[in-house]
CSV table of C-alpha atoms and ligand atoms in Angstrom, one decimal:
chain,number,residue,atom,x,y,z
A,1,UNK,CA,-42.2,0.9,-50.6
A,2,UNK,CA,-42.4,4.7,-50.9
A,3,UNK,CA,-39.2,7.0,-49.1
A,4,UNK,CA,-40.4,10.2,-47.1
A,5,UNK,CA,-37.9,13.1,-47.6
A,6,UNK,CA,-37.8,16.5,-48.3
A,7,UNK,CA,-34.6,18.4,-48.9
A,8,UNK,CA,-34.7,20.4,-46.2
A,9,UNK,CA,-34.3,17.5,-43.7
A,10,UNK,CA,-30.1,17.5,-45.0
A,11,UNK,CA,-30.4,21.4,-44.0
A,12,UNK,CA,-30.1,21.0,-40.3
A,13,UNK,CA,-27.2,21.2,-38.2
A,14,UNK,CA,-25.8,21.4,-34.6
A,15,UNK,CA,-23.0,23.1,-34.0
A,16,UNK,CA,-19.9,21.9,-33.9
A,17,UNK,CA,-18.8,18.2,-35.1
A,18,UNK,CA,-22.0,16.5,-34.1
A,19,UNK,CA,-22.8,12.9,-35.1
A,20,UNK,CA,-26.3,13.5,-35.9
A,21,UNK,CA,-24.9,15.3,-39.2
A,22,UNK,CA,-26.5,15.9,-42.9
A,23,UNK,CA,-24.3,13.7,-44.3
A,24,UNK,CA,-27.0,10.4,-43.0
A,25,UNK,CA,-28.6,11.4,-45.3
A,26,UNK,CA,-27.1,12.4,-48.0
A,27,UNK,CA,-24.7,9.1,-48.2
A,28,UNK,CA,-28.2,7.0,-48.4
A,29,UNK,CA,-29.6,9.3,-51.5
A,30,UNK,CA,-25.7,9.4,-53.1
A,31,UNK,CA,-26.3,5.1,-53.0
A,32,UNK,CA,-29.6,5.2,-55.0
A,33,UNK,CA,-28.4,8.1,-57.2
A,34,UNK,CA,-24.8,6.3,-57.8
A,35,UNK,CA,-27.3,3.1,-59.2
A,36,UNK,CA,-29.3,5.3,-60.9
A,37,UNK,CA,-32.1,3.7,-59.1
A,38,UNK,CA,-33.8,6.3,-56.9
A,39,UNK,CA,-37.3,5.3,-54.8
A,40,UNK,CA,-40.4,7.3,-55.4
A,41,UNK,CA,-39.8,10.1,-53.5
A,42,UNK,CA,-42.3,11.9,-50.8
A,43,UNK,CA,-42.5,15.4,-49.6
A,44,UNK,CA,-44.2,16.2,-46.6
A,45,UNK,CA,-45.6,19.5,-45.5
A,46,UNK,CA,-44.7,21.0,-42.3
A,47,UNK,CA,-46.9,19.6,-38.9
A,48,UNK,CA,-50.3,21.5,-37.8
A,49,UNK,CA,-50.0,23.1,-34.9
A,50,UNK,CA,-52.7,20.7,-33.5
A,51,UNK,CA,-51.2,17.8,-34.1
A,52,UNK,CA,-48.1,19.5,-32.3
A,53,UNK,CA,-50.7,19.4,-29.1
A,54,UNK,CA,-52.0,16.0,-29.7
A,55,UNK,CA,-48.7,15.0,-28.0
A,56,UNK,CA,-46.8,18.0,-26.4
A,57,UNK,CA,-47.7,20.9,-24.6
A,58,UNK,CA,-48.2,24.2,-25.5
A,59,UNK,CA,-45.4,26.1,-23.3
A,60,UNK,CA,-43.0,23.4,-25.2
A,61,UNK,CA,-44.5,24.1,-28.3
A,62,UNK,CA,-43.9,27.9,-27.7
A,63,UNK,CA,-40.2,27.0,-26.8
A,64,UNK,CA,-39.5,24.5,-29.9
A,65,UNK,CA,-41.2,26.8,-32.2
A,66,UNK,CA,-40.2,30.3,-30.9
A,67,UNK,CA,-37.9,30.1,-28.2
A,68,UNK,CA,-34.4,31.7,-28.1
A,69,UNK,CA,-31.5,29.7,-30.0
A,70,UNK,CA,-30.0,27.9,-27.2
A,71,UNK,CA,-29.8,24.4,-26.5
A,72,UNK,CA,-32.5,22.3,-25.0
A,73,UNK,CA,-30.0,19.7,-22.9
A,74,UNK,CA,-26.9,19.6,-21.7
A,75,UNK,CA,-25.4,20.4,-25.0
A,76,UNK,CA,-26.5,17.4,-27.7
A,77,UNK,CA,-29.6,19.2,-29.1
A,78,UNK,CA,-29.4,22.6,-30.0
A,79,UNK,CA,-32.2,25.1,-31.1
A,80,UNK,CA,-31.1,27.3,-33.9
A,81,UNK,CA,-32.6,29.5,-36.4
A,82,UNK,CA,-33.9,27.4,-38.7
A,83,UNK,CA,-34.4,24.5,-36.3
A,84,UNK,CA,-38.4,24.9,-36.1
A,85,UNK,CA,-38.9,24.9,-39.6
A,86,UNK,CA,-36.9,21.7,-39.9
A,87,UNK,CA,-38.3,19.8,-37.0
A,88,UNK,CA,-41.9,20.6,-38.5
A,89,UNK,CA,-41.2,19.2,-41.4
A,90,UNK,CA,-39.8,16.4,-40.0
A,91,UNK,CA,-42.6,15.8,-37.9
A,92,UNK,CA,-44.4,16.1,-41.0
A,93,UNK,CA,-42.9,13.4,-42.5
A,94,UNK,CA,-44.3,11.3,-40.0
A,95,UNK,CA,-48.5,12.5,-41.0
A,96,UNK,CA,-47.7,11.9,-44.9
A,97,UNK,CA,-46.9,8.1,-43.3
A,98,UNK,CA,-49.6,7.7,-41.6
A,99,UNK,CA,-51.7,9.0,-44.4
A,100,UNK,CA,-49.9,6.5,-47.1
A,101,UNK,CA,-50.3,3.7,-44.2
A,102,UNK,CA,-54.3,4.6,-44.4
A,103,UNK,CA,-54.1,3.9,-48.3
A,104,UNK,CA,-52.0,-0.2,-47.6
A,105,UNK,CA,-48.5,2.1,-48.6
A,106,UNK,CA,-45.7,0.9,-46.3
A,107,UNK,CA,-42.9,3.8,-46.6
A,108,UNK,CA,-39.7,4.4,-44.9
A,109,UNK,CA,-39.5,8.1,-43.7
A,110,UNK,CA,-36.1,9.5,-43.7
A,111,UNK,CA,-36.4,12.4,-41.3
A,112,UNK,CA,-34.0,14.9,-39.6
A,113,UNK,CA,-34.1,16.1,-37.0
A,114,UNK,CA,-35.3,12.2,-34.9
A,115,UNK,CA,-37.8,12.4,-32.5
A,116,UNK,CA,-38.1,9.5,-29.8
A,117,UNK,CA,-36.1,10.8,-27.0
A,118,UNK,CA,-38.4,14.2,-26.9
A,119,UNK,CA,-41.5,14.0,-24.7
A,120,UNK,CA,-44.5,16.1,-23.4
A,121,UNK,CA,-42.6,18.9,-22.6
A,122,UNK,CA,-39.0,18.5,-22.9
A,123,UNK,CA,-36.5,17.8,-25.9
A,124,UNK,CA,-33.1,16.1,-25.9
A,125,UNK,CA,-30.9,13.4,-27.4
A,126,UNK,CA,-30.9,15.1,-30.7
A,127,UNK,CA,-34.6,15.4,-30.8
A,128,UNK,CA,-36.9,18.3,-30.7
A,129,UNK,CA,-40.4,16.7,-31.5
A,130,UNK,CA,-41.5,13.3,-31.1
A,131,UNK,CA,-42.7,12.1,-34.6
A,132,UNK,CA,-43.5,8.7,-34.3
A,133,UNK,CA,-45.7,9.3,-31.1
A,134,UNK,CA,-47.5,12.6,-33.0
A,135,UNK,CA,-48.4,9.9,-36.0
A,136,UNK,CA,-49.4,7.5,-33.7
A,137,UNK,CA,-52.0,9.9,-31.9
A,138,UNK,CA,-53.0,11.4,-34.3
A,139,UNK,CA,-54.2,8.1,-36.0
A,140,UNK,CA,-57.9,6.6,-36.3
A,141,UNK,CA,-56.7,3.3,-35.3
A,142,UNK,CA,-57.3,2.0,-31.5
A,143,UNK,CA,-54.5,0.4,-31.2
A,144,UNK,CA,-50.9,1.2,-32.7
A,145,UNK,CA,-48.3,-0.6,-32.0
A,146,UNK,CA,-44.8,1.7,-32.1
A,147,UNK,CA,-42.0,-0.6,-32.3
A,148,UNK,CA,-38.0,1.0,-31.5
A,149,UNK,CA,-35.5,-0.8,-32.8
A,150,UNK,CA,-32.8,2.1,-32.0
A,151,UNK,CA,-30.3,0.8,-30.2
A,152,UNK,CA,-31.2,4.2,-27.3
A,153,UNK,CA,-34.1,3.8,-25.5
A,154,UNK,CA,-36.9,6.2,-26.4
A,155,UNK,CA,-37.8,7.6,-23.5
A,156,UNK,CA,-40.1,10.2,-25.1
A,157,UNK,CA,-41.9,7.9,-26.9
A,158,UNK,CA,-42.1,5.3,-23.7
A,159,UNK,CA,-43.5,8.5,-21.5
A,160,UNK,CA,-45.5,9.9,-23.8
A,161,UNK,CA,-47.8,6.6,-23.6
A,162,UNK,CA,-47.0,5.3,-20.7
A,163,UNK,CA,-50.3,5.2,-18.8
A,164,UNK,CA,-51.9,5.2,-22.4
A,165,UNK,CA,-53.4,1.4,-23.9
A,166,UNK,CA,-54.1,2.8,-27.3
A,167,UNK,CA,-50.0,3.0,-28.3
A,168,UNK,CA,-48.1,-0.5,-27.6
A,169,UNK,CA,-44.8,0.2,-27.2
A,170,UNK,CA,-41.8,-2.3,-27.5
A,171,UNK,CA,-38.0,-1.4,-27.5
A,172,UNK,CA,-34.9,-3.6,-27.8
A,173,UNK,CA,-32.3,-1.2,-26.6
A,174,UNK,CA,-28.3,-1.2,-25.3
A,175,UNK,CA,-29.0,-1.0,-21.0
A,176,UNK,CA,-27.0,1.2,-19.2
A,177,UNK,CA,-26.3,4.2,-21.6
A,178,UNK,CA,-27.9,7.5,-22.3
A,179,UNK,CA,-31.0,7.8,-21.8
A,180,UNK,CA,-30.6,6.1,-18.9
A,181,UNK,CA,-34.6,4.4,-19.0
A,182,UNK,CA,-35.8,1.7,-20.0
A,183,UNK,CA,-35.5,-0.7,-17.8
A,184,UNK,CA,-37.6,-4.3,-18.3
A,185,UNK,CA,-39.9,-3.6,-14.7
A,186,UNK,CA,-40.9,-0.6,-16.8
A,187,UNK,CA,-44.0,-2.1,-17.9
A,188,UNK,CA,-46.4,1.1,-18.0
A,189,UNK,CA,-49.0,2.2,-15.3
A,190,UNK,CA,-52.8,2.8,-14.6
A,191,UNK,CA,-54.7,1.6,-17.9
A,192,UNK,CA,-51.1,1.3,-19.9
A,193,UNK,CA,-49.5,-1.1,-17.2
A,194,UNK,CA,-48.0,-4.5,-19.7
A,195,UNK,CA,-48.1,-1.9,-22.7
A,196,UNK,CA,-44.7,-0.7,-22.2
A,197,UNK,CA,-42.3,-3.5,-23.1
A,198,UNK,CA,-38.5,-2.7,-22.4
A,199,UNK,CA,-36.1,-5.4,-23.9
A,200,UNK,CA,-32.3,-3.7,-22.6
A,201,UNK,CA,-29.1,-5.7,-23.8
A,202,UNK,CA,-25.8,-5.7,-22.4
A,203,UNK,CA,-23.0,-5.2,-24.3
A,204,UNK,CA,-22.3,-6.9,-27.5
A,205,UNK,CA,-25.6,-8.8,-27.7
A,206,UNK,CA,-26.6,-9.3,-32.0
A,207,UNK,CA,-28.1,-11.2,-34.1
A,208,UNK,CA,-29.3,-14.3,-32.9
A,209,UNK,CA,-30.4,-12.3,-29.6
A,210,UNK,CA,-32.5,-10.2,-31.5
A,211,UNK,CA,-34.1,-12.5,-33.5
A,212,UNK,CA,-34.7,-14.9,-30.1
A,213,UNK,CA,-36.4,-11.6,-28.6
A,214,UNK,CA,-38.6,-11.3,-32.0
A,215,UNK,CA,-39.8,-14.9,-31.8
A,216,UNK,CA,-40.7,-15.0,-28.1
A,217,UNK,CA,-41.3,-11.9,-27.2
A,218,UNK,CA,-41.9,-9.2,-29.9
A,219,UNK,CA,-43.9,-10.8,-32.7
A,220,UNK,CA,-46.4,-12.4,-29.7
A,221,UNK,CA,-46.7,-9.5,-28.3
A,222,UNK,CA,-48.0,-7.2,-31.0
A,223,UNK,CA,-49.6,-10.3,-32.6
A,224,UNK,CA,-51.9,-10.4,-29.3
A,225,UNK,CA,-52.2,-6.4,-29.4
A,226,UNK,CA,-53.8,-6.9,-32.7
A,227,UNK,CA,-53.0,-3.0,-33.8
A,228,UNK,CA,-54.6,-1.5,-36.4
A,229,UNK,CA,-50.8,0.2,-37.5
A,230,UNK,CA,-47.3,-0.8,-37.2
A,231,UNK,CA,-44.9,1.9,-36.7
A,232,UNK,CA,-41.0,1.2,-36.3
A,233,UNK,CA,-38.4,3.9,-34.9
A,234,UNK,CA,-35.7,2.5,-37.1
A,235,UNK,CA,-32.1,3.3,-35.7
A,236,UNK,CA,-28.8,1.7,-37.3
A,237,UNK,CA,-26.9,2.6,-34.0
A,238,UNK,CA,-26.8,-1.2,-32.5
A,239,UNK,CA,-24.6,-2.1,-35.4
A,240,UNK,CA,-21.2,-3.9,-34.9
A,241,UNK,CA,-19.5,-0.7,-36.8
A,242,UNK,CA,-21.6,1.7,-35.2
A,243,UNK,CA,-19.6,3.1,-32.2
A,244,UNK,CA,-22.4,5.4,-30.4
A,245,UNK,CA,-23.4,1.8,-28.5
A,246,UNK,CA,-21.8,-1.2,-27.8
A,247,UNK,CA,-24.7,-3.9,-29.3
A,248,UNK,CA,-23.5,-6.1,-32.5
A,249,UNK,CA,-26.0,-6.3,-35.1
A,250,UNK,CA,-25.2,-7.2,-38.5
A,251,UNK,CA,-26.8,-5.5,-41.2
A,252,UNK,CA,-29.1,-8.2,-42.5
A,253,UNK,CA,-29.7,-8.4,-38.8
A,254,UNK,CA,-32.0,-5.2,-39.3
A,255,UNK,CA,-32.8,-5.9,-43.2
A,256,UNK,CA,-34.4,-9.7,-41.7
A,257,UNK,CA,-35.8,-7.2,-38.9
A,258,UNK,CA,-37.6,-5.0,-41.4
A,259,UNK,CA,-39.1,-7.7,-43.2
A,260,UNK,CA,-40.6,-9.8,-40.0
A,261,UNK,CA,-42.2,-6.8,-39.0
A,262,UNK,CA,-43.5,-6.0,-42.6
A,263,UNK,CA,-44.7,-9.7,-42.8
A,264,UNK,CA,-46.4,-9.1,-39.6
A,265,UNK,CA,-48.2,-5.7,-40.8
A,266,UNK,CA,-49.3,-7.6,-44.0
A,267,UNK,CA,-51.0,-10.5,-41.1
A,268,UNK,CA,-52.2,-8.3,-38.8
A,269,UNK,CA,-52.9,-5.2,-40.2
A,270,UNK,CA,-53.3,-5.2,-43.9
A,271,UNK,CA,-49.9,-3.9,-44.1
A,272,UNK,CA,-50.3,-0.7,-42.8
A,273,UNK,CA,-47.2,0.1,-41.5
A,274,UNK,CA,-44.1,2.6,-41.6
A,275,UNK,CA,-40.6,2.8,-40.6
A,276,UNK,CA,-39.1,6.7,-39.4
A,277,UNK,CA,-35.5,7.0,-38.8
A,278,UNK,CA,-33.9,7.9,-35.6
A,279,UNK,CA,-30.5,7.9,-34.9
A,280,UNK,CA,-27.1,5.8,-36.9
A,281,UNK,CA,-24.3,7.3,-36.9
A,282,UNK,CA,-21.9,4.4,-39.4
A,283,UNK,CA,-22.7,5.7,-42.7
A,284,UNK,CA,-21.6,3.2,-44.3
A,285,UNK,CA,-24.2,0.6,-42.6
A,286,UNK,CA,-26.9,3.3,-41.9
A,287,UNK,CA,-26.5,3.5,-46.3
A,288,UNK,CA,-26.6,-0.6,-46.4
A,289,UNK,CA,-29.3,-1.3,-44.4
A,290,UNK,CA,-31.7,1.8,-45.4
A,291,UNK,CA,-31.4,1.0,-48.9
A,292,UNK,CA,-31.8,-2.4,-48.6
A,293,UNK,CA,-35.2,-2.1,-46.6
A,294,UNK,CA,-36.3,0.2,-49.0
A,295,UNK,CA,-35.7,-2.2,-52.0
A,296,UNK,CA,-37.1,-5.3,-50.3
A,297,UNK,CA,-39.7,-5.2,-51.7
A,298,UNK,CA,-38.4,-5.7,-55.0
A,299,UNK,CA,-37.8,-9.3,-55.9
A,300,UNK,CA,-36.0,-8.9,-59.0
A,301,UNK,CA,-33.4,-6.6,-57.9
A,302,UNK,CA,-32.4,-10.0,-56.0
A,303,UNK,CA,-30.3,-10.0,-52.4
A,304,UNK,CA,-28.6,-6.7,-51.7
A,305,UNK,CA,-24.5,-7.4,-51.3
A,306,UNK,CA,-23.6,-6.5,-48.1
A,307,UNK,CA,-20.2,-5.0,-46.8
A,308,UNK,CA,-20.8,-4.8,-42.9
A,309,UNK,CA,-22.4,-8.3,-42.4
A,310,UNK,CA,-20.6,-10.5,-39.6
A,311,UNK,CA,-22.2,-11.8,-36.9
A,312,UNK,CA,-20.4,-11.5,-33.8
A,313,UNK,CA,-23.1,-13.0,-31.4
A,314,UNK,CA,-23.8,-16.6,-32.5
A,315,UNK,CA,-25.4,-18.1,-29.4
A,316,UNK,CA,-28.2,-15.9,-28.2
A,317,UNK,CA,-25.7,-14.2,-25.5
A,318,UNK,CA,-29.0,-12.3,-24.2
A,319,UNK,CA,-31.4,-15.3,-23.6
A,320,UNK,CA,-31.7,-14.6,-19.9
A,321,UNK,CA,-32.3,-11.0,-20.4
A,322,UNK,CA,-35.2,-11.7,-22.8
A,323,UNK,CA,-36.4,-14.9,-20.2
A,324,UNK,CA,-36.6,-12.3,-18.1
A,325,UNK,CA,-38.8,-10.3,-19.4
A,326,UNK,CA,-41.2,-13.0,-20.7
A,327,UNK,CA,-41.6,-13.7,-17.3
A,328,UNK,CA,-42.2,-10.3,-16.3
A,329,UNK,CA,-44.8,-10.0,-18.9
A,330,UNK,CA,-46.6,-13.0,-18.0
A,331,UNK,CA,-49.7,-11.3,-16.5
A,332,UNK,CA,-50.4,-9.2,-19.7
A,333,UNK,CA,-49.7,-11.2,-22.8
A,334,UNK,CA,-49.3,-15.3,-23.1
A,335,UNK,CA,-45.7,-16.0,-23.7
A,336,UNK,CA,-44.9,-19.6,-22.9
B,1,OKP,C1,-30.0,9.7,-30.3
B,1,OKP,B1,-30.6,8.5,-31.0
B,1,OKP,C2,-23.9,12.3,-23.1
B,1,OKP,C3,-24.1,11.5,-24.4
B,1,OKP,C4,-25.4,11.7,-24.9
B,1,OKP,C5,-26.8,11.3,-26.8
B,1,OKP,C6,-27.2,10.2,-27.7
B,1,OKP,C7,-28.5,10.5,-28.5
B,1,OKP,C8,-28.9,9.3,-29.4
B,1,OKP,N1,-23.7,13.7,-23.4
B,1,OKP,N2,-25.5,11.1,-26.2
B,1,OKP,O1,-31.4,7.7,-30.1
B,1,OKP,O2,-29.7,7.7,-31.8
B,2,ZN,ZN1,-30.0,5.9,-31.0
């Protein structure tokens, strides 16, 4: 597995103590460095201007790229000098992955700024340009299958193809905090209605959850999409020691994650798949889990030793919500 970087991605900044900070990043790198044991490293160029439109619109382009420094929300996502330059290179990060998926190379891109909460025309929740969905559209494939395992919901993402078959998109998120979407009736509309699959967890739900939402749910689902590409917004945020949300997961919750979903690339889709990094704010498990993924694929390094690894939920405390939405689902995809 190849790592998408370049160093300008631990240049960005919002003002003021922000969570969405530099130092992500640079704690993962420090790990590899510290072990002497750095991936092969790839540096992306900055996004076309086309493939900007391929997802947003031009009066949003003209703002991210040109606008006035000033923020884009209510104050979490804030367009500064150098914040175009960044963003296109992190949006760039997300081509070079789709080109290395084209060639069978699964990679995890480790981009700044994230991108699933920004839509058509509007940015927000730390995000300026929606990577993952400008990858996916900008793809030969029919079918891609965009899988959020950020612990928000991606609203920009989920809007973005909403009334659109050709992106499947599934998210497992924490219900009831910012964005505010995502909500399992959310199915999509028009030609994309049963293409939009929300999974929202209460409070404290983990590991066996997740992995009871992956077996009935998730892994049928894209299975029966049959996508040509598999890409994953990979968040850390749902972790037990992650405080931005109140889910549980452990961290070989999201390294067991990784590889179902990489198993699943290699059945369905030749392996052609990539993992971009949203949000996690826990360095210490953002470093774990990142690394580990990343050196999966590496038998003889052996299993990684994990420091943030209890499981607090033990007996599937969101069964219901996931029997809920197979039930919902049960027009579009077979599920029981
Ligand atoms: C980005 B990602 C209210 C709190 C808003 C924004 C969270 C953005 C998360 N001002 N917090 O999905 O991890
Ligand atoms: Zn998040």
């Amino acid at each position: 597995m190849k790592v998408i970087f370049h160093p300008k991605y631990v240049e960005h900044e919002q003002p003021g103590r922000h969570p969405e900070r530099p130092q992500r990043l640079n704690a993962i790198l420090s790990r590899w460095e510290e072990r002497d044991d750095m991936p092969e490293i790839e540096v992306p160029e900055p996004i076309k201007r086309k493939d900007l439109l391929s997802v947003h619109s031009e009066d949003y382009v003209e703002e991210v790229l040109e606008g006035p420094s000033d923020y884009l929300d209510g104050g979490d996502t804030y367009l500064g000098e150098n914040t175009p330059e960044i963003a296109s290179l992190s949006a760039g990060g997300a081509v070079r992955a789709l080109e290395l998926a084209d060639e069978g190379i699964k990679t995890m891109a480790l981009l700044r700024p994230p991108g699933h909460h920004a839509g058509r025309n509007y940015g927000g929740g730390f995000c300026y340009l929606n990577n993952i969905a400008i990858a996916a559209r900008i793809s030969s494939y029919d079918r891609v299958a965009i899988v959020d395992i950020d612990a928000h919901h991606g609203n920009g993402t989920s809007d973005i193809f909403y009334m659109d078959p050709s992106a499947l998109y599934v998210s497992a998120h924490h219900h009831g905090i910012f964005p505010g979407t995502g909500e399992k009736e959310a199915m999509g509309e028009e030609d994309g209605e049963g293409y939009n699959v929300n999974i929202p967890f209460r409070t404290g739900a983990g590991d066996t959850s997740v992995d009871y939402a992956w077996d009935e749910v998730i892994s049928p689902v894209i299975e029966q999409y049959d996508p040509g590409l598999i890409l994953v917004s990979l968040g850390t945020d749902g972790h037990y020691k992650d405080m931005m949300t109140g889910l549980s997961y452990s961290s070989s919750c999201y390294i067991d994650t990784a590889n179902k979903v990489m198993g699943l690339s290699d059945k369905v889709c030749d392996g052609r798949i990539s993992f971009m990094l949203e949000g996690g704010y826990h360095l210490g498990s953002l470093t774990e889990i990142i690394t580990s993924i990343v050196d999966s694929d590496d038998i003889e390094k052996g299993p990684p030793q994990l420091e943030y690894n209890k499981v607090v939920d033990d007996d599937i405390k969101e069964k219901s919500t996931v029997d809920d939405v197979r039930m919902l689902l049960d027009d579009h995809w077979d599920l029981c």
